Coordinates of C-alpha atoms in Angstrom, one line a residue:
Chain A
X1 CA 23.4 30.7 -20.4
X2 CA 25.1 27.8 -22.2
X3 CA 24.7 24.6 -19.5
X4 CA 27.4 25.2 -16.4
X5 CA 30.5 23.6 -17.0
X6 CA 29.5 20.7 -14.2
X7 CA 28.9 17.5 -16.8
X8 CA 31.8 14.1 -16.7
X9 CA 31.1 14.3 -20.1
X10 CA 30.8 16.0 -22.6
X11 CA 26.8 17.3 -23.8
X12 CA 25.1 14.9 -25.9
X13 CA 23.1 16.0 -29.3
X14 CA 19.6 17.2 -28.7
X15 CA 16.3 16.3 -29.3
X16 CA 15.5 13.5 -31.8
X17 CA 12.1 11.9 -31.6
X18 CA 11.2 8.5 -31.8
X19 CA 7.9 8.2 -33.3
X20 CA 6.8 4.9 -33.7
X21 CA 3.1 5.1 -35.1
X22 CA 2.5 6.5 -39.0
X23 CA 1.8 10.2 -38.7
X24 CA -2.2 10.7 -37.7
X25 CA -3.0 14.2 -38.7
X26 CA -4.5 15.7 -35.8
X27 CA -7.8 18.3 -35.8
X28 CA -7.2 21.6 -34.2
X29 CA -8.7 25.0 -34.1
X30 CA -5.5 26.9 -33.1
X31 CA -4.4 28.4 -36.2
X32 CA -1.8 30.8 -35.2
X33 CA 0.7 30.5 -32.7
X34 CA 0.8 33.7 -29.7
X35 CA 4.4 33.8 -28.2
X36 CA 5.1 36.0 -25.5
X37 CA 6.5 39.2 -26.2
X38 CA 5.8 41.3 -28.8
X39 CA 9.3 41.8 -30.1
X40 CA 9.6 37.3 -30.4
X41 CA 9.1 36.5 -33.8
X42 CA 6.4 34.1 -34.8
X43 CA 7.1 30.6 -34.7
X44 CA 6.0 27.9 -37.0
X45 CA 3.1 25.5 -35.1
X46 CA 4.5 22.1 -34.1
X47 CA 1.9 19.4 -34.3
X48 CA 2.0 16.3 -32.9
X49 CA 2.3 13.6 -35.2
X50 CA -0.1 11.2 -33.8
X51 CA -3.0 11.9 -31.4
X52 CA -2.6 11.6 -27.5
X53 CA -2.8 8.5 -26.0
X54 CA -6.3 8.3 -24.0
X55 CA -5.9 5.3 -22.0
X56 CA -3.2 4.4 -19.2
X57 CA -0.9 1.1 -19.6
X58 CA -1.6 -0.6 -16.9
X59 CA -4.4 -2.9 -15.7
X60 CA -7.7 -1.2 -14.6
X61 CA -9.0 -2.8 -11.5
X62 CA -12.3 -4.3 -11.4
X63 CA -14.7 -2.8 -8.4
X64 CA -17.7 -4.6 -8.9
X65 CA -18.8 -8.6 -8.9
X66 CA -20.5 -7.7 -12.6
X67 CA -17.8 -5.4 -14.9
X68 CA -21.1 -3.9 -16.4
X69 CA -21.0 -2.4 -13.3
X70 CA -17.8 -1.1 -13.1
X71 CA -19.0 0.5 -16.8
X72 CA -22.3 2.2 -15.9
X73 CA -20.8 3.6 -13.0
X74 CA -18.5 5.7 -15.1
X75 CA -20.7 6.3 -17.7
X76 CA -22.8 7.9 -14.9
X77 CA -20.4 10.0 -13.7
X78 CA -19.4 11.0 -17.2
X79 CA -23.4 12.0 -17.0
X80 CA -23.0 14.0 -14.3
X81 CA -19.9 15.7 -15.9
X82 CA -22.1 16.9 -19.6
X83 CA -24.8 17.9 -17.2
X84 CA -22.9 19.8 -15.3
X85 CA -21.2 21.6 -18.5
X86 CA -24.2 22.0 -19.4
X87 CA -25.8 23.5 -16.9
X88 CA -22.4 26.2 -16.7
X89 CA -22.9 26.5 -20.2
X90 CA -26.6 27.4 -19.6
X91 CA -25.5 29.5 -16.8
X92 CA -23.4 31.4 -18.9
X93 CA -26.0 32.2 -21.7
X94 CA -28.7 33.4 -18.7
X95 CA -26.3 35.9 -17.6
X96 CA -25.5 37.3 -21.3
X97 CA -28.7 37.6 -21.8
X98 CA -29.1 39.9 -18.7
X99 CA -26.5 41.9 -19.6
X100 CA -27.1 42.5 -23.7
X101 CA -30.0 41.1 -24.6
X102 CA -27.9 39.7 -27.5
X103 CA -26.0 36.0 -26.8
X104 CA -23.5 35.0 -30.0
X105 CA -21.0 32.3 -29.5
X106 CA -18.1 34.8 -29.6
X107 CA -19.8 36.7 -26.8
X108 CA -20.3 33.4 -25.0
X109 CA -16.5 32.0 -25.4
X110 CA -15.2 35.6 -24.3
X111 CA -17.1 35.7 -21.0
X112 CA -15.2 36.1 -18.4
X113 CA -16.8 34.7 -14.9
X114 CA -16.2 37.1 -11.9
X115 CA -14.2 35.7 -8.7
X116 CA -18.1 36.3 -7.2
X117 CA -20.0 34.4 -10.1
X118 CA -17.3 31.2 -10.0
X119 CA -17.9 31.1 -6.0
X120 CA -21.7 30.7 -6.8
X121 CA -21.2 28.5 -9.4
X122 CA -19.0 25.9 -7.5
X123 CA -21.8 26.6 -4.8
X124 CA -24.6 25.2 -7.3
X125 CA -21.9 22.3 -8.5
X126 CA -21.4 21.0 -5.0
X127 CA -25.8 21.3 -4.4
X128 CA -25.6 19.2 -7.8
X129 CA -23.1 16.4 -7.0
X130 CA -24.6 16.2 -3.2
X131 CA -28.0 15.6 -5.7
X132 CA -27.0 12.9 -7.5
X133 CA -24.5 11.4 -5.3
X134 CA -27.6 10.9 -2.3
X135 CA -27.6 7.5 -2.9
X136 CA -24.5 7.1 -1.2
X137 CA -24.6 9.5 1.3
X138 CA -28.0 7.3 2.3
X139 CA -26.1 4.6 2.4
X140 CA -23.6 6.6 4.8
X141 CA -26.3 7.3 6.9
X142 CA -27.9 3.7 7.3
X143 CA -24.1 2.5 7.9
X144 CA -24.2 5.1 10.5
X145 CA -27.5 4.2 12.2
X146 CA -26.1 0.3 12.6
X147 CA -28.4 -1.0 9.5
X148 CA -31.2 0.6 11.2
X149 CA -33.0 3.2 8.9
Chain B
X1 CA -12.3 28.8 -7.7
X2 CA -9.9 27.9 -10.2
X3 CA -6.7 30.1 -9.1
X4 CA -4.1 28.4 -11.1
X5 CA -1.3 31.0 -12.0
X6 CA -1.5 31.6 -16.0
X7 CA 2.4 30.9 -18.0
X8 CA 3.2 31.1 -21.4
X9 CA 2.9 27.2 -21.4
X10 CA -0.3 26.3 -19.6
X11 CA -3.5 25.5 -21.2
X12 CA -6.3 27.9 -22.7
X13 CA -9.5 26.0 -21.9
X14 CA -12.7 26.8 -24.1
X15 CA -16.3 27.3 -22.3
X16 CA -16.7 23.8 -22.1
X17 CA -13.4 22.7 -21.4
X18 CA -13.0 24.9 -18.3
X19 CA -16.4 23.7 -16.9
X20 CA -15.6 19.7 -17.6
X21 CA -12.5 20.7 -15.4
X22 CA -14.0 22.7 -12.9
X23 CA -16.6 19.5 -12.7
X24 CA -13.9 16.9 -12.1
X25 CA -12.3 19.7 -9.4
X26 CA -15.8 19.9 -7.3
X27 CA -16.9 16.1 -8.0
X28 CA -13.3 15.3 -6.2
X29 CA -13.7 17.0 -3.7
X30 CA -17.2 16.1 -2.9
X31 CA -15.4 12.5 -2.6
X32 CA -12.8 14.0 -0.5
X33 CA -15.0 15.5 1.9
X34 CA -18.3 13.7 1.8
X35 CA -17.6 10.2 0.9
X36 CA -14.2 8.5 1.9
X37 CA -15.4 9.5 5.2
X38 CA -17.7 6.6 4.7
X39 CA -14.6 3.8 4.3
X40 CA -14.0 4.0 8.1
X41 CA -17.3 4.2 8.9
X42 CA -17.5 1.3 7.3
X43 CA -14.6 -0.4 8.1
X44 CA -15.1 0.1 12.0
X45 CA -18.9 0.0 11.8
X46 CA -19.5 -2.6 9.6
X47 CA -16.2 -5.0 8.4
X48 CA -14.1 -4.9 11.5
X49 CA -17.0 -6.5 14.2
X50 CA -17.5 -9.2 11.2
X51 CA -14.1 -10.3 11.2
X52 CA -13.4 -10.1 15.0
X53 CA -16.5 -12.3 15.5
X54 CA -15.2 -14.8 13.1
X55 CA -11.6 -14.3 14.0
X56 CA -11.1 -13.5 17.8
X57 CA -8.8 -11.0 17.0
X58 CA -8.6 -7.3 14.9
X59 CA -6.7 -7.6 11.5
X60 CA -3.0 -8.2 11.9
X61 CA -1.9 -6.2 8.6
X62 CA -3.3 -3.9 6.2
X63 CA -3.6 -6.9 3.3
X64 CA -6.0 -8.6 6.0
X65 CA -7.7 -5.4 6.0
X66 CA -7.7 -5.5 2.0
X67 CA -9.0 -8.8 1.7
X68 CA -12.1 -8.2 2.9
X69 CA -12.5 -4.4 2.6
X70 CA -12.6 -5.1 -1.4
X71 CA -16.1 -6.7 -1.1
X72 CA -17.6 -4.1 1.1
X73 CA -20.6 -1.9 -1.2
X74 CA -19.6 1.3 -0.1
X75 CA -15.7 0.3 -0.6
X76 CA -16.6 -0.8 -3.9
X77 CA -18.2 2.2 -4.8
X78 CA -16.1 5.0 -3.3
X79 CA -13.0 3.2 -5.5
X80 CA -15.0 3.3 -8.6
X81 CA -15.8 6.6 -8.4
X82 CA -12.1 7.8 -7.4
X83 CA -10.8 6.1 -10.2
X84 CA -13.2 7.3 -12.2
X85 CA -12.5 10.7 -11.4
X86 CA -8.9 10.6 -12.1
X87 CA -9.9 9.2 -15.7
X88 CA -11.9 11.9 -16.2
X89 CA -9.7 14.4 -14.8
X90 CA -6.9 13.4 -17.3
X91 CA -9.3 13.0 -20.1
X92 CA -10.7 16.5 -19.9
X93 CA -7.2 18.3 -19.7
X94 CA -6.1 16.0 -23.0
X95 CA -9.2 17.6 -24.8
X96 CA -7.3 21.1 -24.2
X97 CA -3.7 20.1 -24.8
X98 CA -4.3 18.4 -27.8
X99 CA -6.5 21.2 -29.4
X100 CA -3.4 23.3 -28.5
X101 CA -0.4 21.4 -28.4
X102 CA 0.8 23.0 -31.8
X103 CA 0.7 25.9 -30.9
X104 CA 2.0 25.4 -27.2
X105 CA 4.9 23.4 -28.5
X106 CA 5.8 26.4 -30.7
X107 CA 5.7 28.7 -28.0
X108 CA 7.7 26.6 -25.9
X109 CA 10.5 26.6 -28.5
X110 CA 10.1 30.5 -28.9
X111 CA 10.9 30.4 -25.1
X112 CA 13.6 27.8 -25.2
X113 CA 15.0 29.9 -28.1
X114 CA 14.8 33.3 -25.6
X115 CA 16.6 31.7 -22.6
X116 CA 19.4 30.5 -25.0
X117 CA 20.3 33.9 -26.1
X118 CA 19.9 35.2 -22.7
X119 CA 22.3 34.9 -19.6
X120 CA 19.9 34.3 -16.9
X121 CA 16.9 32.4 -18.2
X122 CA 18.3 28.9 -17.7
X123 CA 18.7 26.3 -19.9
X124 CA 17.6 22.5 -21.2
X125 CA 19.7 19.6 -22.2
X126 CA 18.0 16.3 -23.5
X127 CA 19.6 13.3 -24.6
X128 CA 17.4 11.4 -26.5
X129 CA 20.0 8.2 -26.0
X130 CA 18.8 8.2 -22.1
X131 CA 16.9 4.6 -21.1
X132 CA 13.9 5.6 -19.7
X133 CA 13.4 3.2 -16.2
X134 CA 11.2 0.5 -16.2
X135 CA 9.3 1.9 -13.5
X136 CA 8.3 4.6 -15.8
X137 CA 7.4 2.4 -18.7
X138 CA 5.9 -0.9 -17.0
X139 CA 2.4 1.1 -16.5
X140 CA 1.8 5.0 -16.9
X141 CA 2.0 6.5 -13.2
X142 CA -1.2 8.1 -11.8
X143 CA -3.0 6.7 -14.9
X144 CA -2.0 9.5 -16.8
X145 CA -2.3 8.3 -20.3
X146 CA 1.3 8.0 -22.2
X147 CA 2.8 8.7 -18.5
X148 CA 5.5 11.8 -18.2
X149 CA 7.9 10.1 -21.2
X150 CA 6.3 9.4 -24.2
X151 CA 5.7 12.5 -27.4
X152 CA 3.4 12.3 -29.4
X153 CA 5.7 14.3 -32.1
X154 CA 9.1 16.4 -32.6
X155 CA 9.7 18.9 -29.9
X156 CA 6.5 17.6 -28.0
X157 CA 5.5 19.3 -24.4
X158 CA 1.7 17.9 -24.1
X159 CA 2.9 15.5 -21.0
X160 CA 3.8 18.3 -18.9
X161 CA 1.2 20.2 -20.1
X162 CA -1.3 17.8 -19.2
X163 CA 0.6 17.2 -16.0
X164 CA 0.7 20.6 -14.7
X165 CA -3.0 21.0 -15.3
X166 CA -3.9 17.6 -13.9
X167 CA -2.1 18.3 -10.6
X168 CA -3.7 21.4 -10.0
X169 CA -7.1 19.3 -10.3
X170 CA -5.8 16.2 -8.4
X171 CA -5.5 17.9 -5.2
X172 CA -8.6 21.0 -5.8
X173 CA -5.8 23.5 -6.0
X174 CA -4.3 22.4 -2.6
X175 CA -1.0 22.6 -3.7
X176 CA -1.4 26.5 -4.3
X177 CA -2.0 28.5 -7.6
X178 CA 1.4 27.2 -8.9
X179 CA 1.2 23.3 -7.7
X180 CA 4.0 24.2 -5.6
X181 CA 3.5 23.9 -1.9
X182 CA 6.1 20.8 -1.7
X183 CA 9.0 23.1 -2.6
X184 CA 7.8 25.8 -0.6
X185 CA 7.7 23.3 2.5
X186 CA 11.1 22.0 1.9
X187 CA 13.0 25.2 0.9
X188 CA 11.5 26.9 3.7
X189 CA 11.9 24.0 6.2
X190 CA 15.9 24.0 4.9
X191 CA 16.1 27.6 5.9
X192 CA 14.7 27.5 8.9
X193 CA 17.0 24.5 10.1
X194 CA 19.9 26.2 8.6
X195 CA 19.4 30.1 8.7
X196 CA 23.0 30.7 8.1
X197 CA 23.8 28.4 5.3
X198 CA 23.4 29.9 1.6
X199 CA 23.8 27.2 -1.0
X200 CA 25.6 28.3 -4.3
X201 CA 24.0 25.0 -6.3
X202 CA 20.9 23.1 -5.4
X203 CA 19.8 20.3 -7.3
X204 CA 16.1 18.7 -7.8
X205 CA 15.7 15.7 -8.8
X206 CA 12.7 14.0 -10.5
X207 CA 11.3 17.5 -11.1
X208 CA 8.9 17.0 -13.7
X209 CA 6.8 20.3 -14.7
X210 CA 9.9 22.0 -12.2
X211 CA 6.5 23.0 -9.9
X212 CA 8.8 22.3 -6.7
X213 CA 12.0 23.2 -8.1
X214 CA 10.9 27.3 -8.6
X215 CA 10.4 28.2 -4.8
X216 CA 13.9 27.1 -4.3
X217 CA 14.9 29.8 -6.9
X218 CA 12.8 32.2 -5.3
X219 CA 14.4 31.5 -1.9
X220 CA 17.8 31.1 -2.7
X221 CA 17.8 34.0 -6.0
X222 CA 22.0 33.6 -5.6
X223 CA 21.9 30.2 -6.3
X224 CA 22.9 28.2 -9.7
X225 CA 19.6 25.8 -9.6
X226 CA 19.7 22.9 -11.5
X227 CA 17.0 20.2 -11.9
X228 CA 16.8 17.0 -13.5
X229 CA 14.1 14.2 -15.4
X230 CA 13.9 11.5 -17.2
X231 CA 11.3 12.8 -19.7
X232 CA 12.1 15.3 -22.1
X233 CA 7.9 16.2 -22.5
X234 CA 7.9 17.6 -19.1
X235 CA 11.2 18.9 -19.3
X236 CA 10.6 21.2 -22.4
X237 CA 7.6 22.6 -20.7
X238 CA 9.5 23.0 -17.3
X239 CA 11.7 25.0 -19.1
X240 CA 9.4 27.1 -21.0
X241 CA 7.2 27.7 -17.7
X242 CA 10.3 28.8 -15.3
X243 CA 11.7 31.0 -18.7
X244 CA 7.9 32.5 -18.4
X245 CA 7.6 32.8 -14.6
X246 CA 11.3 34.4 -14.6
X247 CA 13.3 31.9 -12.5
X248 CA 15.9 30.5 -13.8
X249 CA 16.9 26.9 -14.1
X250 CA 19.2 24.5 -15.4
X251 CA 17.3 21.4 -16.7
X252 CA 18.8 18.4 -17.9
X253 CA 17.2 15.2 -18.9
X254 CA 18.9 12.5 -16.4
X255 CA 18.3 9.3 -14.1
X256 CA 18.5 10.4 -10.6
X257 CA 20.2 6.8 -10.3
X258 CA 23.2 8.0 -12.1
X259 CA 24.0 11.6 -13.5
X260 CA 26.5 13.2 -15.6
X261 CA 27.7 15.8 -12.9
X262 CA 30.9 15.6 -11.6
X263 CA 31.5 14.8 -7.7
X264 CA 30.7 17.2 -4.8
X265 CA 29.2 20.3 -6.8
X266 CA 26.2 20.9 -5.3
X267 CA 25.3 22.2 -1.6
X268 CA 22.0 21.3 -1.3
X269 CA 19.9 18.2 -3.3
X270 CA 16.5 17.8 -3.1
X271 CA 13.3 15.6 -4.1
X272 CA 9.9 16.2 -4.0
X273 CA 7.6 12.5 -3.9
X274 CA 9.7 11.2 -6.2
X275 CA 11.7 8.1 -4.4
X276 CA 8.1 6.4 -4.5
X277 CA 7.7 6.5 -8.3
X278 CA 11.3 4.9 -8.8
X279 CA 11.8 1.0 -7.6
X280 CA 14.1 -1.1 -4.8
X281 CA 16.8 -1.6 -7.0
X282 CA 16.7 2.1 -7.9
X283 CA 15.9 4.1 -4.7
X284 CA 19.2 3.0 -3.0
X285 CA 21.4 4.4 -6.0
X286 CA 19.1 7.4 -5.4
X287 CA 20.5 7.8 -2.4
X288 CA 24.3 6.4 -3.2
X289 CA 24.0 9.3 -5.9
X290 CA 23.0 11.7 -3.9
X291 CA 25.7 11.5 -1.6
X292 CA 28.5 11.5 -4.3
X293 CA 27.2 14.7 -6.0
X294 CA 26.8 16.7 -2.2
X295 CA 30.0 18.9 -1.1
X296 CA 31.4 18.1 2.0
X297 CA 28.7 19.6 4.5
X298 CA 26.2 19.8 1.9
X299 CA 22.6 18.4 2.7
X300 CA 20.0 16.1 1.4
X301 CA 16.3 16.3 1.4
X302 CA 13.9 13.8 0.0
X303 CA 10.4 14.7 0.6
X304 CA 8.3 11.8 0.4
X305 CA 4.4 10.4 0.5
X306 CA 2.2 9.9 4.1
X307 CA 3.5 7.5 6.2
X308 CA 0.6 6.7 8.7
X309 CA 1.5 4.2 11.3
X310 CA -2.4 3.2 11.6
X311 CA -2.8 -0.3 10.1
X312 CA -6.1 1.1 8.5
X313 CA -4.7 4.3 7.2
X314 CA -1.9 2.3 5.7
X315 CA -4.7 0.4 4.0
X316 CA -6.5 3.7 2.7
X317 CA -3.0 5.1 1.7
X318 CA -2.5 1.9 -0.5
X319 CA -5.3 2.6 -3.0
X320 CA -2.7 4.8 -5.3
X321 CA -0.8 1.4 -5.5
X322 CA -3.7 -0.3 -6.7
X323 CA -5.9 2.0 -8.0
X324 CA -3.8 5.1 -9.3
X325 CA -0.3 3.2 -10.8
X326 CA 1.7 3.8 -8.1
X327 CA 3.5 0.4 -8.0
X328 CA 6.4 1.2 -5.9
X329 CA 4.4 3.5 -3.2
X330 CA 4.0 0.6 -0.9
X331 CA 7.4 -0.4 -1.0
X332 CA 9.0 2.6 -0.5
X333 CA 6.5 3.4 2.5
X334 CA 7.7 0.1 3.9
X335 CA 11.2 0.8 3.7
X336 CA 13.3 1.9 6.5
X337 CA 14.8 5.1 4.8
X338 CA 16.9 6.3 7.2
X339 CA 18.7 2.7 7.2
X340 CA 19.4 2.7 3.4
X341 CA 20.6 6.4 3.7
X342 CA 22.8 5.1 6.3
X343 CA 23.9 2.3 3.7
X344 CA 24.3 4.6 0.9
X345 CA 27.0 6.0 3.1
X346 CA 26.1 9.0 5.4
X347 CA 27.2 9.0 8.7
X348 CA 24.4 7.6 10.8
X349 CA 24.1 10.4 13.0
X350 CA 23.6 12.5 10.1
X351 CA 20.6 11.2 9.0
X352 CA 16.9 12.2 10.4
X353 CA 13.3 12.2 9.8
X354 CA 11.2 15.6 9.8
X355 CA 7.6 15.8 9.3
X356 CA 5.7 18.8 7.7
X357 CA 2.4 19.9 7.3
X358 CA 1.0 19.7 3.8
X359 CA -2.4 22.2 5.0
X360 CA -4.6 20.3 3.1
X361 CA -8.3 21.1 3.8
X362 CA -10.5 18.1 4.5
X363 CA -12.4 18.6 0.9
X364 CA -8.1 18.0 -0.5
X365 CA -7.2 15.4 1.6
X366 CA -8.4 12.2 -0.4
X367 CA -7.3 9.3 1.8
X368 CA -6.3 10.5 5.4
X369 CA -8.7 11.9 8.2
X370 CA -6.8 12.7 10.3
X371 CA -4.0 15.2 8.2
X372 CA -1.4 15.2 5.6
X373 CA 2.1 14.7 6.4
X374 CA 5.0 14.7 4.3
X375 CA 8.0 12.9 5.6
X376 CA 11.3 14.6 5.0
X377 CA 14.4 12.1 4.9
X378 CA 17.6 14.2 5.5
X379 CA 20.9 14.1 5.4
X380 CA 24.4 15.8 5.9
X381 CA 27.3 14.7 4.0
X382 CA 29.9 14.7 6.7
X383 CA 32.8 17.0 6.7
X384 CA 35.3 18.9 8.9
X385 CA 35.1 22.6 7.2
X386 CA 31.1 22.5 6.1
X387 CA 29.9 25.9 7.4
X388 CA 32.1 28.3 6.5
X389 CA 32.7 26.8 2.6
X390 CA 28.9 26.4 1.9
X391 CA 29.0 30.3 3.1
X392 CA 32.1 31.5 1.3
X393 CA 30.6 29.8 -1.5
X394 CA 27.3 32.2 -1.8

């Protein structure tokens, strides 16, 4: 439906984008683009005409008396994060394996985890993050116990 | 568990991708239900007997609190590791978007392209000439890097795409498998409080990914539904994601401060946390607005953050100001909404405060121990014949 007669004035023109940076030609693996419906025609891929921004504007706070710290802390985490793809990757692979005898990447990015294999996975994540994360928790605990343990 | 509901629009994720996310989700709320815990412990524990020895007397204000709260350890280290975590929460749903966005952009225009032919599907209008506020440009909200407004080429949907993912993360999928359990509080609040009235136009305003606008559709199926953004990223994909979950809505890119519709055409406007994300200046024009688009009879809603009344929760509720780009979330928490409702020109006794109950587990609840919940400002635009027009009207 055209837009309900509701507007003061009349519709502006549409979409015009101001791009400000030279055009950065962006990887991607997508080559063809799925639309919904069969009977849609296929549409030509839009792509972006400079790469997504990876940082916020705006000031990042400082958490620790040393910045380094502020640094390795996230690097850490960041840790954590591979090791735990990792470790779903690896997950992934074990189970294949079961089941064929025959693990190919195709296989691998096709796998589909049951609603029964996700709930033991996000079991093993949370063991895994309690894991790492026992430095804090111990410091919980001594808060707890009045600086006494 | 990862339930989010799958659209045209939202993301594929690879192997990899998918378990980076699902990381950020558990790691989040392990913080959520293991370690903020921990802040009042050692706030109450720790902090507060310091400062009452040296002081005589408990903190007067949350700032006091701050003060000396930022050089406690575990402080320290909880607010690294929650900001942390919304870094990485954006940065692993950018990896997906941007492998994509081609392809999801052209799908979005296949989509846009359907619900223009069509009767029922809705509809988008953008005007690129709109000034985007300075309270969206001065530093990207929640961190999200290039914040709802900015493309990164023509016909550009990666904000919203990134968005709608990054919600469903933010909160562990407590907002439900669509990210919409604010508009399925409010519209079902609305009809509960007013059973008998059937709105024939509903507005949302500050919509973004349209997540809150749809259960209002769903409710009220009769109803012309119209929704409105300042960012045409998240608008394109709101559109293509309503066109692909079926419910239809008019989109148009607008400032909430001051739109193009005429005067009392709709029955019903509503806004899900978005006063907060707009400024002092703007937020009473919000309101001023509001009231000069609602029919005689016609109600407002504007669903907003936590307000605790706990000098230390109000301190814990002020780390998205600091910590997440929220700028404006302490001021608007601080203001007396139903006063500048009242001076936006509803009649005083039509203007009241409802709370509701987000149902946020404690492993979703990220700053509050004690619940979640969202204040409701409301109010009636006053008028002799309300009832019976709103119903002739559906």
């Amino acid at each position: 439906m055209a837009s309900p007669k509701l507007t003061k004035k009349p519709a502006r023109a549409t979409a015009k984008t101001k791009s400000k940076k030279a055009p950065v030609k962006v990887a991607t693996k997508v080559k063809t683009a799925k639309t919904s419906g069969s009977k849609s025609p296929a549409v030509a891929l839009v792509p972006l005409t400079s790469p997504l921004a990876r940082t916020a504007k705006g000031k990042r706070p400082q958490y620790f008396h040393d910045p380094a710290t502020d640094r390795l802390q996230s690097m850490l985490v960041a840790l954590m994060a591979e090791l735990s793809v990792t470790r779903d990757r690896l997950d992934t692979l074990e189970r294949l394996i079961e089941k064929s005898g025959g693990p190919g990447r195709k296989l691998m990015e096709a796998f589909n985890a049951s609603p029964e294999v996700e709930a033991e996975r996000a079991a093993s994540r949370a063991a895994y993050i309690a894991r790492v994360m026992r430095p804090i928790s111990h410091e919980l605990d001594a808060m707890k116990a009045g600086g006494k343990s | 568990m990862d339930a989010q509901t799958q659209h045209d629009v939202l993301i594929e994720r690879s192997l990899d991708e998918q378990a980076r996310q699902l990381f950020v989700k558990d790691f989040r709320s392990h913080l959520a239900s293991q370690v903020v815990g921990g802040v009042p412990v050692a706030y109450y524990q720790v902090e507060l007997p310091k400062f009452v020895a040296a002081n005589g007397r408990p903190p007067k204000s949350k700032d006091e609190i701050r003060q000396f709260m930022l050089t406690n350890p575990y402080y320290q280290f909880w607010s690294g590791l929650q900001r942390t975590s919304q870094e990485m929460m954006w940065d692993s749903v950018i990896d997906s978007v941007e492998r994509q966005a081609p392809a999801l952009n052209a799908r979005a225009k296949t989509l846009a392209a359907k619900a223009k032919k069509s009767t029922n599907l809705g509809s988008l209008r953008l005007n690129p000439d709109l000034e985007i506020p300075r309270y969206h440009t001065g530093v990207d909200i929640h961190i999200q890097p290039g914040g709802y407004h900015t493309e990164f080429g023509a016909d550009d949907i990666s904000a919203g795409a990134i968005y709608d993912r990054g919600v469903h993360i933010y909160l562990m999928g407590g907002m439900g498998s669509e990210n919409d359990s604010l508009g399925r509080i409010s519209s079902n609040w609305f009809r509960l409080e007013h059973p008998n009235l059937k709105p024939a136009r509903i507005l949302d305003m500050g919509c973004t990914t349209g997540n809150s606008t749809l259960p209002w559709g769903r409710m009220f199926p009769k109803a012309e539904l119209h929704a409105i953004d300042v960012a045409a990223p998240v608008l394109r994909y709101a559109h293509a994601r309503a066109v692909s979950l079926g419910i239809p809505v008019h989109f148009s890119q607008q400032n909430a401060e001051h739109t193009d519709f005429e005067d009392e055409c709709f029955d019903v406007i509503v806004s899900h946390i978005m006063l907060h994300e707009t400024s002092n200046k703007a937020l009473p024009k919000v309101l001023a607005e509001s009231r000069r688009l609602l029919k005689p009879g016609g109600i407002m809603i504007h669903l907003e953050i936590p307000r605790p009344d706990d000098v230390f929760e109000k301190f814990m509720f002020d780390w998205e100001a600091y910590n997440n780009n929220e700028p404006f979330s302490m001021g608007c928490r601080e203001s007396d909404l139903i006063g500048l409702a009242r001076e936006a020109g509803f009649d005083p006794e039509k203007v009241t405060f409802a709370q509701a109950d987000a149902g946020l587990s404690s492993g979703q609840r990220n700053y509050s121990a004690t619940g979640f919940l969202f204040p409701m400002l409301k109010a009636e635009k006053s008028a002799p014949v309300s009832q019976q027009r709103l119903r002739k009207a559906a």
